[in-house]
XYZ file of C-alpha atoms in Angstrom:
755
model
C 6.053 -78.897 150.304
C 3.735 -80.074 152.977
C 5.534 -78.735 156.000
C 5.219 -75.080 157.157
C 8.021 -72.574 156.979
C 8.321 -69.434 159.100
C 10.483 -66.868 157.046
C 11.570 -63.879 159.102
C 13.086 -60.904 157.269
C 14.611 -57.659 158.378
C 14.536 -54.359 156.448
C 14.939 -50.665 156.946
C 12.013 -48.475 156.600
C 13.064 -47.070 153.308
C 12.534 -50.475 151.674
C 8.850 -49.462 151.160
C 10.044 -46.389 149.324
C 12.290 -48.498 146.854
C 9.716 -51.398 146.442
C 6.273 -49.963 147.212
C 4.593 -53.128 146.869
C 6.977 -55.150 149.200
C 5.115 -57.754 151.250
C 1.598 -56.264 150.595
C -1.096 -58.123 148.981
C 0.354 -61.474 149.709
C -1.190 -64.231 151.632
C 0.469 -65.405 155.007
C 2.628 -62.148 155.172
C 2.406 -59.958 158.313
C 4.502 -56.632 158.558
C 5.491 -55.439 161.916
C 6.898 -51.921 162.321
C 9.593 -51.561 165.108
C 9.162 -48.263 166.941
C 11.666 -46.568 169.526
C 11.631 -48.284 172.786
C 9.689 -46.432 175.730
C 11.893 -44.824 178.394
C 10.754 -47.462 180.794
C 11.974 -50.269 178.410
C 15.301 -48.676 177.829
C 15.835 -48.452 181.459
C 15.089 -52.088 181.887
C 17.414 -52.745 179.007
C 20.439 -50.834 180.702
C 19.526 -52.339 184.102
C 19.811 -55.835 182.657
C 22.786 -55.241 180.813
C 24.722 -53.256 183.485
C 23.239 -53.883 187.008
C 23.943 -51.000 189.189
C 24.653 -48.536 186.577
C 24.530 -45.125 188.286
C 20.947 -43.237 187.908
C 22.204 -40.184 186.370
C 24.723 -41.949 183.799
C 21.655 -44.048 182.779
C 19.422 -40.943 182.295
C 22.195 -39.449 180.176
C 22.500 -42.512 177.954
C 18.598 -42.847 177.881
C 18.066 -39.312 176.707
C 20.790 -39.395 173.974
C 19.671 -42.899 172.681
C 16.167 -41.637 172.102
C 14.720 -45.316 172.148
C 17.238 -46.961 169.981
C 18.801 -49.940 171.768
C 21.820 -50.202 169.812
C 22.881 -46.521 170.786
C 22.541 -47.612 174.380
C 24.312 -50.723 173.982
C 27.308 -49.223 172.272
C 27.632 -46.241 174.854
C 27.990 -48.942 177.699
C 30.537 -50.970 175.510
C 32.399 -47.662 175.015
C 32.371 -46.953 178.757
C 33.768 -50.562 179.375
C 36.545 -50.059 176.907
C 37.704 -47.028 178.525
C 37.613 -48.442 181.874
C 35.011 -45.737 183.088
C 32.749 -48.735 184.323
C 34.115 -51.618 186.300
C 32.289 -54.649 187.575
C 32.461 -55.458 191.369
C 30.433 -58.365 192.779
C 28.003 -58.492 189.886
C 27.245 -54.809 189.867
C 28.990 -51.680 187.950
C 30.236 -48.802 189.411
C 31.794 -45.807 187.681
C 35.646 -45.288 187.909
C 36.993 -41.794 187.410
C 35.221 -38.706 186.726
C 32.483 -38.656 184.186
C 31.767 -35.001 184.270
C 33.705 -34.276 181.104
C 32.704 -37.417 179.403
C 31.226 -36.586 175.934
C 28.742 -38.991 174.681
C 28.944 -38.851 170.864
C 25.884 -37.567 169.082
C 25.731 -40.398 166.581
C 26.117 -44.129 166.432
C 28.615 -43.629 163.642
C 30.742 -41.269 165.958
C 30.027 -43.459 168.949
C 31.594 -46.562 167.307
C 34.548 -44.432 165.921
C 35.234 -43.352 169.359
C 35.414 -47.074 170.363
C 37.689 -47.929 167.465
C 40.127 -44.926 168.502
C 40.675 -46.873 171.716
C 42.142 -49.772 170.093
C 45.795 -50.770 169.706
C 47.293 -50.095 166.253
C 47.487 -53.853 165.384
C 43.767 -54.336 166.773
C 42.542 -51.278 164.490
C 44.611 -52.615 161.427
C 43.207 -56.109 161.533
C 39.904 -54.848 162.096
C 40.094 -52.584 159.174
C 41.561 -55.481 157.136
C 38.513 -57.558 158.280
C 36.138 -54.831 157.137
C 37.171 -55.248 153.472
C 36.305 -58.973 153.656
C 32.603 -58.589 154.654
C 30.482 -59.119 157.582
C 32.342 -62.435 158.344
C 35.707 -63.940 157.863
C 38.101 -66.697 159.113
C 41.471 -66.222 160.861
C 43.346 -67.686 157.883
C 41.645 -65.196 155.146
C 42.606 -62.457 157.533
C 46.211 -63.769 157.963
C 46.514 -63.826 154.110
C 45.205 -60.409 153.391
C 46.900 -58.689 156.244
C 50.276 -60.306 156.162
C 50.470 -60.541 159.932
C 51.682 -63.775 161.657
C 49.167 -66.392 162.816
C 50.249 -65.817 166.434
C 49.569 -61.874 165.948
C 46.095 -62.403 164.178
C 44.824 -64.890 166.809
C 45.801 -62.742 169.816
C 44.206 -59.655 168.279
C 41.036 -61.529 167.374
C 40.678 -62.808 170.938
C 40.978 -59.226 172.272
C 38.502 -57.902 169.658
C 35.984 -60.533 170.668
C 36.498 -59.791 174.386
C 35.813 -55.950 173.469
C 32.527 -56.773 171.788
C 33.447 -55.844 168.285
C 33.584 -59.286 166.935
C 31.773 -62.537 167.788
C 32.763 -66.169 166.886
C 30.181 -67.971 164.927
C 30.990 -71.663 165.616
C 30.500 -74.409 162.777
C 31.964 -77.627 163.793
C 31.562 -78.748 160.064
C 34.227 -75.933 159.085
C 38.091 -77.091 158.961
C 38.368 -73.707 161.193
C 35.588 -74.409 163.585
C 33.725 -71.331 162.360
C 34.438 -67.881 161.640
C 34.498 -64.345 163.060
C 31.572 -62.148 162.694
C 31.183 -58.220 163.116
C 28.989 -57.716 166.039
C 26.934 -55.164 164.018
C 27.363 -54.424 160.259
C 27.681 -50.579 161.340
C 31.178 -51.648 163.185
C 32.469 -52.855 159.837
C 31.193 -49.994 157.960
C 32.709 -47.548 160.339
C 36.074 -49.508 160.300
C 35.868 -49.765 156.374
C 35.304 -45.906 156.284
C 38.585 -45.175 158.064
C 40.680 -46.782 155.652
C 42.244 -44.348 152.878
C 41.316 -45.082 149.411
C 44.613 -46.565 148.261
C 44.612 -49.004 151.194
C 41.069 -49.844 150.326
C 42.151 -50.820 146.728
C 45.282 -52.792 147.889
C 43.170 -54.667 150.387
C 40.289 -55.322 147.924
C 42.800 -56.767 145.182
C 44.541 -58.924 147.989
C 41.065 -60.270 148.804
C 40.184 -60.985 145.197
C 43.538 -63.010 144.718
C 43.043 -64.752 147.922
C 39.641 -66.020 146.967
C 40.822 -66.920 143.510
C 43.772 -68.997 144.664
C 41.829 -70.586 147.601
C 38.408 -71.516 145.738
C 39.651 -72.116 142.245
C 37.056 -74.774 141.896
C 34.132 -72.932 143.332
C 32.479 -70.656 140.764
C 30.081 -69.351 143.422
C 32.741 -66.980 144.763
C 33.146 -65.390 141.276
C 30.666 -62.813 142.204
C 32.488 -61.919 145.636
C 35.741 -61.869 143.654
C 34.145 -59.465 141.110
C 32.654 -57.248 143.993
C 36.207 -56.896 145.442
C 37.495 -55.939 142.105
C 34.848 -53.393 141.331
C 35.498 -51.760 144.853
C 39.127 -51.849 143.958
C 38.334 -49.657 140.697
C 35.828 -47.463 142.609
C 38.831 -46.564 144.944
C 40.758 -45.306 142.208
C 39.075 -45.180 138.990
C 41.728 -42.895 137.259
C 44.652 -45.442 138.068
C 46.611 -47.023 135.211
C 45.553 -50.408 135.971
C 41.978 -49.640 136.448
C 40.838 -51.078 132.881
C 42.605 -54.359 133.530
C 41.021 -54.767 136.979
C 37.635 -53.691 135.359
C 37.893 -56.345 132.787
C 39.059 -59.031 135.535
C 35.812 -58.153 137.168
C 33.528 -58.505 134.322
C 34.976 -61.875 133.460
C 34.472 -62.894 137.090
C 30.733 -61.997 136.824
C 30.397 -63.808 133.525
C 31.624 -66.936 135.185
C 29.135 -66.384 137.950
C 26.489 -66.148 135.522
C 27.519 -69.279 133.604
C 27.517 -71.248 136.927
C 24.367 -69.821 138.051
C 22.714 -70.865 134.625
C 24.246 -74.190 135.011
C 22.347 -74.747 138.371
C 19.101 -73.607 136.836
C 19.213 -70.202 138.634
C 18.111 -67.991 135.776
C 17.299 -64.960 137.963
C 20.627 -64.987 139.445
C 22.477 -65.587 136.140
C 20.518 -62.628 134.650
C 21.752 -60.402 137.673
C 25.349 -61.340 137.044
C 25.293 -60.655 133.497
C 23.543 -57.284 133.987
C 26.412 -56.641 136.531
C 29.003 -57.541 133.803
C 27.348 -55.249 131.343
C 28.277 -52.246 133.798
C 31.986 -53.023 133.426
C 32.146 -54.619 129.841
C 33.871 -53.220 126.665
C 31.470 -52.240 124.054
C 32.539 -55.126 121.824
C 31.454 -57.557 124.691
C 27.966 -55.963 125.365
C 25.977 -57.603 122.374
C 26.877 -61.156 123.662
C 26.153 -60.155 127.412
C 22.840 -58.753 126.667
C 21.859 -61.780 124.673
C 22.627 -63.889 127.512
C 20.775 -61.778 130.091
C 17.924 -61.609 127.696
C 17.857 -65.489 127.610
C 17.973 -65.698 131.341
C 15.074 -63.190 131.558
C 12.989 -65.280 128.980
C 13.632 -68.470 130.953
C 12.014 -66.535 134.049
C 8.993 -65.574 131.882
C 10.004 -61.893 132.157
C 8.880 -60.691 128.683
C 9.831 -57.037 128.907
C 13.287 -57.277 130.304
C 14.008 -60.078 127.797
C 12.760 -57.942 124.877
C 14.825 -54.964 126.190
C 17.989 -57.163 126.274
C 17.660 -58.669 122.826
C 16.779 -55.056 121.564
C 20.093 -53.850 123.107
C 21.956 -56.854 121.990
C 20.908 -56.255 118.332
C 22.132 -52.683 118.689
C 25.111 -53.317 120.229
C 26.124 -56.124 117.604
C 25.269 -53.575 114.790
C 27.350 -51.012 116.420
C 30.579 -53.282 116.606
C 29.849 -54.456 112.993
C 28.644 -57.992 113.935
C 25.937 -58.755 111.574
C 26.042 -62.541 112.559
C 25.582 -61.454 116.403
C 22.712 -58.882 115.340
C 20.940 -61.724 113.488
C 21.145 -63.986 116.462
C 19.761 -61.077 118.689
C 16.870 -60.747 116.219
C 15.971 -64.356 116.055
C 15.707 -64.275 119.956
C 13.442 -61.108 119.733
C 11.187 -62.921 117.382
C 10.891 -65.599 120.057
C 9.790 -63.145 122.521
C 7.230 -61.507 120.158
C 5.822 -64.671 119.364
C 5.437 -65.842 123.040
C 3.779 -62.649 123.806
C 1.250 -62.611 120.993
C 2.820 -59.970 118.596
C 2.561 -62.400 115.785
C 2.999 -60.139 112.847
C 6.333 -58.546 114.566
C 7.547 -62.032 115.218
C 7.521 -63.115 111.529
C 8.905 -59.671 110.384
C 11.630 -59.994 112.757
C 12.653 -63.381 111.708
C 12.660 -62.375 108.168
C 14.894 -59.431 108.963
C 17.326 -61.843 110.941
C 17.283 -64.093 107.931
C 18.326 -61.219 105.610
C 21.252 -60.241 107.695
C 22.382 -63.821 108.015
C 22.103 -64.143 104.006
C 24.340 -61.170 103.675
C 27.282 -63.142 105.356
C 29.685 -65.253 103.354
C 28.474 -68.625 102.832
C 31.513 -70.189 104.489
C 31.315 -67.693 107.628
C 31.527 -69.704 110.654
C 28.054 -70.874 112.162
C 26.239 -69.163 109.468
C 24.363 -72.302 108.355
C 23.601 -73.328 111.843
C 22.073 -70.068 112.620
C 20.191 -69.780 109.377
C 18.561 -73.048 110.464
C 17.698 -71.714 113.867
C 15.909 -68.770 112.338
C 14.175 -70.684 109.873
C 12.944 -72.980 112.722
C 11.764 -70.194 114.773
C 10.015 -68.338 111.842
C 8.174 -71.773 111.123
C 7.063 -72.118 114.592
C 5.597 -68.648 114.856
C 3.925 -69.261 111.516
C 2.240 -72.356 112.945
C 0.874 -70.323 115.679
C -0.457 -67.684 113.345
C -2.285 -70.458 111.269
C -0.161 -70.152 108.154
C 0.517 -73.910 107.996
C 1.851 -74.015 104.378
C 4.369 -71.506 104.688
C 5.081 -72.709 108.307
C 5.859 -76.193 106.872
C 7.981 -75.011 104.190
C 10.306 -72.903 106.475
C 10.568 -75.830 108.896
C 11.389 -78.159 106.235
C 14.307 -75.815 105.222
C 15.419 -76.068 109.033
C 15.387 -79.758 109.156
C 17.240 -80.183 106.026
C 20.109 -78.002 107.179
C 20.071 -79.358 110.694
C 20.549 -82.944 109.394
C 23.366 -82.054 107.012
C 25.151 -79.775 109.730
C 24.499 -82.269 112.487
C 22.417 -79.952 114.566
C 20.646 -82.054 117.055
C 18.603 -79.409 118.925
C 17.288 -77.983 115.891
C 16.461 -81.298 114.146
C 14.544 -82.181 117.509
C 12.660 -78.935 117.348
C 11.880 -79.411 113.710
C 10.409 -82.707 114.205
C 8.295 -81.321 117.069
C 7.087 -78.296 115.018
C 6.259 -80.783 112.156
C 4.168 -82.695 114.260
C 2.218 -79.695 115.611
C 1.638 -78.805 111.877
C 0.368 -82.279 110.940
C -1.917 -82.254 113.952
C -3.286 -78.707 112.980
C -4.095 -80.206 109.371
C -6.012 -83.047 111.079
C -3.604 -85.767 110.721
C -3.524 -86.643 114.402
C -2.288 -90.331 113.921
C 0.705 -89.143 111.732
C 1.508 -86.244 114.087
C 1.474 -88.721 117.321
C 3.945 -90.780 115.422
C 6.187 -87.943 114.701
C 5.811 -86.280 117.920
C 6.840 -89.378 119.816
C 9.859 -89.562 117.482
C 10.736 -86.171 118.615
C 10.641 -86.986 122.297
C 12.912 -90.137 121.532
C 15.229 -87.967 119.786
C 15.411 -85.523 122.441
C 15.928 -88.139 125.114
C 18.466 -90.265 123.047
C 20.627 -87.136 122.384
C 20.400 -85.617 125.794
C 18.623 -82.536 124.566
C 16.938 -81.472 127.895
C 15.591 -78.089 126.531
C 14.166 -79.739 123.459
C 12.670 -82.738 125.547
C 11.011 -80.279 127.836
C 9.162 -78.745 124.772
C 8.544 -82.132 123.064
C 7.065 -83.623 126.130
C 4.378 -80.763 126.372
C 3.448 -80.623 122.755
C 3.312 -84.545 122.450
C 1.060 -84.473 125.450
C -1.121 -81.828 123.593
C -1.219 -84.163 120.540
C -2.371 -87.043 122.701
C -4.922 -84.690 124.634
C -6.367 -83.885 120.967
C -7.030 -87.722 120.630
C -8.498 -87.918 123.943
C -5.761 -90.026 125.309
C -5.970 -87.843 128.637
C -3.982 -90.117 131.071
C -0.998 -90.464 128.901
C -1.148 -86.728 127.989
C -0.941 -85.899 131.712
C 2.142 -88.195 132.145
C 4.046 -86.303 129.356
C 2.863 -82.961 130.876
C 4.197 -83.982 134.201
C 7.633 -85.224 132.733
C 7.805 -81.749 130.876
C 7.221 -79.884 134.009
C 9.681 -81.924 136.048
C 12.376 -81.309 133.227
C 11.682 -77.704 133.074
C 12.044 -77.412 136.856
C 15.407 -79.108 136.527
C 16.232 -76.599 133.671
C 14.977 -73.451 135.760
C 12.500 -72.865 132.877
C 9.665 -70.818 134.622
C 7.693 -70.360 131.273
C 7.688 -74.109 130.630
C 7.076 -74.970 134.268
C 3.881 -72.662 134.019
C 2.854 -73.802 130.593
C 3.029 -77.530 131.152
C 1.531 -77.084 134.582
C -1.407 -75.253 133.578
C -1.930 -77.394 130.389
C -2.756 -80.488 133.038
C -5.855 -78.496 134.245
C -8.489 -79.551 131.357
C -7.568 -83.227 131.575
C -7.598 -83.100 135.379
C -11.051 -81.561 135.339
C -12.462 -83.868 132.586
C -10.951 -86.848 134.804
C -12.697 -85.527 137.937
C -9.389 -84.585 139.731
C -10.461 -81.160 140.812
C -8.772 -81.004 144.123
C -5.651 -81.212 141.993
C -6.706 -78.465 139.808
C -7.199 -76.377 142.830
C -3.833 -77.103 144.168
C -2.122 -76.341 140.767
C -3.865 -73.098 140.281
C -3.214 -71.952 143.963
C 0.696 -72.713 143.356
C 0.538 -70.812 140.135
C -1.120 -67.743 141.717
C 1.232 -67.706 144.542
C 4.428 -68.443 142.920
C 4.308 -67.519 139.187
C 1.189 -65.402 138.028
C 2.906 -62.067 138.766
C 6.216 -63.058 137.278
C 4.897 -64.325 133.910
C 1.724 -62.245 133.352
C 3.065 -60.986 129.922
C 3.697 -64.397 128.654
C 0.814 -65.409 126.607
C 0.533 -68.971 127.610
C 0.106 -68.053 131.208
C -3.319 -66.199 131.101
C -4.437 -68.653 128.471
C -3.519 -71.630 130.741
C -5.008 -70.052 133.765
C -8.432 -69.788 132.039
C -8.503 -73.393 132.046
C -9.427 -73.153 135.813
C -12.891 -71.705 134.710
C -14.455 -75.146 134.157
C -13.942 -76.650 137.701
C -14.660 -73.179 138.994
C -17.890 -72.883 137.523
C -18.957 -76.689 138.146
C -18.239 -76.214 141.810
C -20.361 -73.002 141.826
C -17.399 -70.518 142.203
C -18.993 -68.300 139.516
C -17.353 -65.035 141.295
C -14.119 -66.563 140.828
C -14.698 -67.488 137.315
C -15.751 -63.940 136.311
C -12.786 -62.616 138.159
C -10.421 -65.130 136.313
C -11.971 -64.205 132.913
C -11.836 -60.380 133.801
C -8.263 -60.442 134.700
C -6.890 -62.981 131.901
C -9.291 -62.265 128.812
C -7.947 -59.017 127.800
C -4.509 -60.245 127.686
C -5.379 -62.652 125.004
C -5.938 -60.102 122.342
C -3.099 -61.122 120.128
C -3.347 -64.805 120.800
C -3.438 -67.478 118.172
C -6.618 -69.606 117.131
C -6.563 -72.126 119.837
C -6.181 -69.662 122.928
C -8.928 -67.484 121.503
C -11.089 -70.702 121.189
C -10.639 -71.492 124.762
C -11.280 -68.146 125.984
C -14.501 -67.840 124.035
C -15.275 -71.397 125.436
C -14.483 -70.261 129.020
C -16.932 -67.256 128.458
C -19.580 -69.465 127.174
C -19.469 -72.103 130.450
C -19.735 -69.143 132.679
C -22.593 -67.602 130.691
C -24.512 -70.895 130.623
C -24.106 -71.382 134.518
C -25.499 -67.827 134.968
C -28.222 -68.536 132.762
C -27.187 -66.194 129.921
C -27.767 -68.857 127.098
C -27.757 -66.443 124.352
C -24.388 -64.898 125.384
C -23.003 -68.453 125.709
C -24.267 -69.640 122.078
C -23.070 -66.363 120.765
C -19.619 -67.209 122.313
C -19.254 -70.778 121.743
C -20.590 -71.240 118.227
C -18.020 -68.954 116.489
C -15.343 -70.532 118.743
C -16.543 -74.195 117.535
C -16.307 -73.146 113.814
C -13.136 -71.286 114.092
C -11.405 -74.420 115.993
C -12.786 -76.931 113.598
C -11.640 -74.976 110.623
C -8.015 -74.685 112.081
C -8.052 -78.256 113.497
C -7.780 -77.536 117.189
C -9.829 -80.274 118.819
C -9.488 -79.356 122.578
C -11.109 -75.912 122.298
C -13.533 -77.318 119.739
C -14.736 -79.971 122.156
C -15.207 -77.405 124.764
C -17.102 -75.017 122.738
C -19.474 -77.577 121.244
C -20.626 -78.681 124.765
C -21.403 -75.257 125.749
C -23.186 -74.359 122.152
C -25.272 -77.272 122.532
C -26.159 -76.832 125.994
C -27.051 -73.139 125.337
C -29.009 -74.143 122.449
C -31.090 -76.783 124.293
C -31.911 -74.107 127.028
C -32.914 -71.742 124.277
C -35.351 -74.541 122.950
C -33.470 -74.209 119.637
C -33.341 -78.006 118.765
C -32.746 -77.303 115.076
C -29.533 -75.555 116.149
C -28.550 -78.552 118.135
C -28.867 -80.822 115.262
C -26.883 -78.306 113.001
C -24.143 -78.410 115.491
C -23.942 -81.995 115.685
C -24.027 -82.420 111.865
C -21.328 -79.754 111.663
C -18.843 -81.749 114.144
C -19.636 -85.051 112.364
C -18.391 -83.615 109.080
C -14.978 -83.184 110.779
C -14.996 -86.129 113.350
C -16.371 -89.323 112.163
C -17.579 -91.788 115.055
C -14.563 -93.113 117.051
C -12.387 -90.246 116.292
C -13.200 -88.136 119.408
C -14.615 -90.650 121.907
C -15.791 -87.977 124.408
C -17.747 -85.984 121.457
C -19.520 -89.281 120.580
C -20.469 -89.758 124.338
C -21.907 -86.165 124.218
C -23.668 -86.836 121.093
C -25.382 -89.826 122.571
C -26.471 -87.849 125.475
C -27.768 -85.064 123.158
C -29.696 -87.698 121.035
C -31.453 -88.813 124.097
C -32.689 -85.311 124.792
C -33.645 -84.786 121.104
C -35.440 -88.340 121.220
C -37.736 -86.952 123.880
C -39.801 -85.134 121.491
C -40.514 -88.439 119.474
C -42.121 -90.165 122.238
C -40.001 -93.315 122.113
C -39.123 -93.806 125.595
C -36.705 -96.861 124.812
C -34.764 -94.669 122.486
C -34.413 -91.866 125.164
C -33.250 -94.405 128.008
C -30.876 -96.374 125.719
C -29.133 -93.339 124.389
C -28.710 -91.904 128.057
C -27.495 -95.243 129.031
C -25.045 -95.655 126.208
C -23.709 -92.054 126.950
C -23.266 -92.938 130.490
C -21.332 -96.195 129.581
C -19.128 -94.450 127.305
C -18.330 -91.688 129.963
C -17.487 -94.408 132.329
C -15.201 -96.189 129.986
C -13.353 -92.760 129.502
C -13.128 -92.000 133.358
C -15.057 -88.789 132.903
C -17.009 -89.003 136.289
C -18.484 -85.463 136.165
C -20.222 -86.266 132.526
C -20.991 -89.649 133.780
C -22.962 -87.943 136.787
C -24.241 -85.216 134.536
C -25.847 -87.902 132.137
C -27.238 -89.796 135.181
C -28.716 -86.706 136.475
C -30.458 -86.009 133.325
C -31.716 -89.446 132.970
C -33.083 -89.341 136.349
C -34.846 -86.216 135.586
C -36.414 -87.719 132.552
C -37.434 -90.854 134.363
C -38.919 -88.804 137.336
C -40.811 -86.466 134.716
C -42.287 -89.772 133.236
C -43.497 -91.267 136.659
C -40.852 -93.759 136.852
C -39.687 -92.623 140.393
C -38.188 -95.868 141.559
C -35.985 -95.956 138.636
C -35.079 -92.310 138.889
C -34.163 -92.693 142.559
C -31.677 -95.410 141.932
C -30.099 -93.568 139.051
C -30.053 -90.204 141.292
C -27.980 -92.144 144.109
C -24.980 -92.825 141.931
C -25.174 -89.017 140.463
C -25.497 -87.523 143.824
C -22.509 -89.741 145.174
C -20.334 -88.542 142.378
C -21.422 -84.969 142.731
C -20.664 -85.023 146.217
C -17.282 -86.665 145.789
C -16.364 -83.858 143.270
C -17.557 -81.188 145.390
C -20.073 -79.908 142.494
C -22.445 -78.199 144.745
C -24.738 -76.674 142.315
C -25.260 -80.036 140.536
C -25.615 -81.569 143.988
C -28.345 -79.066 144.505
C -29.886 -79.826 141.168
C -30.060 -83.541 142.012
C -31.568 -82.754 145.288
C -34.365 -80.891 143.496
C -34.926 -83.841 141.334
C -35.194 -86.109 143.930
C -37.798 -83.806 145.865
C -39.992 -83.822 142.702
C -39.595 -87.414 142.291
C -40.454 -88.315 145.971
C -43.563 -85.751 145.691
C -44.530 -87.750 142.424
C -44.247 -84.697 140.233
C -44.789 -85.586 136.608
C -44.032 -82.499 135.016
C -40.587 -82.608 133.545
C -38.098 -80.008 134.919
C -35.626 -78.077 132.540
C -32.793 -80.337 131.273
C -30.414 -77.604 131.736
C -30.989 -74.961 134.268
C -29.035 -71.922 135.436
C -26.726 -72.740 138.309
C -26.875 -70.880 141.363
C -24.034 -68.195 141.905
């Protein structure tokens, strides 16, 4: 990850027509367009390749080549093949008359003319090789052509000498390497000279060779399938075409399964989609389901939805109600993940209705009923209907225990923990969440474990156990990477941002966010957790003074959260408030933060509630509305008794110091600031510790206690410097200047940060 890599890609000009955004708008990408060579450059090329080439012949080649070097090279090769150019003493001279020489108009014709000069054996073997692809081994060519080893080796040597093939050496290979067409155009021309029937026979022979030679290597399944597809295309009306097509479809499915087992979801999706082009109607429902699963792992919401929709239709058309219900359950998963909560629940109920129509003893009925109930309960939890969510989840758990569905049972424990946390029963939720993690680990349920790590981390974060929460998020991310689950990778990675920000690890925030923008943001933009998680970067951006970046972040991601659940909406409002406070728009900050606080307290989401509380109180102080501050603190205390949320307790100490200033009791002010600072220190919250010290220093300076203020400022400035909190460092510098000048008028305890 820390080593630079140079990647060079080649593409034809029409790539920009098929993919207009290719290589544009990406960091570190440079596009170079290759223009035809100048006449002088072409002359140098020919002179370097064929020293002593007669001037008139050189001019004819240059004129016909029109600046395309390959054309010139192939023309010279043709002349050498025909013996019209011979080498003498390191120079080339013409032999025979060139007056009647017709230089072909196109590269294709030029190469075809070269192939015409080959012996029948050379031409046949080159055609056989063209079916295999750009590269091949001598052994594979023998197997497909039926020629003897001696014939093949001799012909290959001659083809190499004639610059139609090159040897690509590899000492690790049993055959010490392979043969490669000198240009793919040569292969294409050779392939084009094969009659259709011969193409079909050779493709079938190649598929059989690969299947027999690489029986344990599933990665060749796609190559096998491609040969079988070409065999069908060569004679689509043949009697054996359906059987060949079915054989190709099965090979692609094997390739998809192998790719999925290697956590290559994108490749697996590609294989399943290729298989769909060949599959019988009765197989299309299952293949769409598999392709949709892979698209969902990649975070591609719309392709996943489309595949699950088509899967549902295909199953219904084939009369498979069970399959149709499974497809609807997956569709509900996509709706839930993209914020379409009503559709998610309705789709789950439609799936359950289909499943309930099946006979009670139908194979797999109860297992899939449990999965549908589990998914429906999960979606209702996000919708805030905790009672109904618990009811459906309990039904899923009951079935899972009876049927031995370990994955459903683990997911059910995890969902139940989330519901308990949302009901404010955090201790019970933590116990159950940890049990869900152990269950997933003990039963080797990687997919379930990846989810439970993240949700258990969130429960610990709600209890302000940030360090252990980070450990679980990191474990979830690592497991998601092994599974190739891009959605979960993004979710667990971005979930770390709030904790890292609170713990002062802002450089790590920057690194995580940069990787997300470069690697994942464009891929998962419709998956709701991605824009919601990205907004967590607002806090470090604002605290470091990047207000323009924070505004851009909110503008880009905020509108995507229209269908988000309470927790995400609360975070979005809190993010708006922290930016508004930094810009001096205190009323806007209060208008965003206070409703977010009340909403999140009502639904028991402590994380956004804490963030909204801080912004609401800071805005109220800046507006001089101390009664509002007291009301907000009183509101929070009705939900979180002292000791329940240690970070909130520390902030309240800080606010009580500021409120006590009006009472004129200096000891109370100083003691509360010091108690707040001590609490933030114990919690390892360096930013808030520095803010508290800065506020204390400002108060001390305003009350003429300049020596004490200077000592406190030293610590605050050192912390802000280390964090890179430039606006706060500037505010501390202003406080030091005032103190040094002996200014006794107190400055504002909360001032707009410079943009």
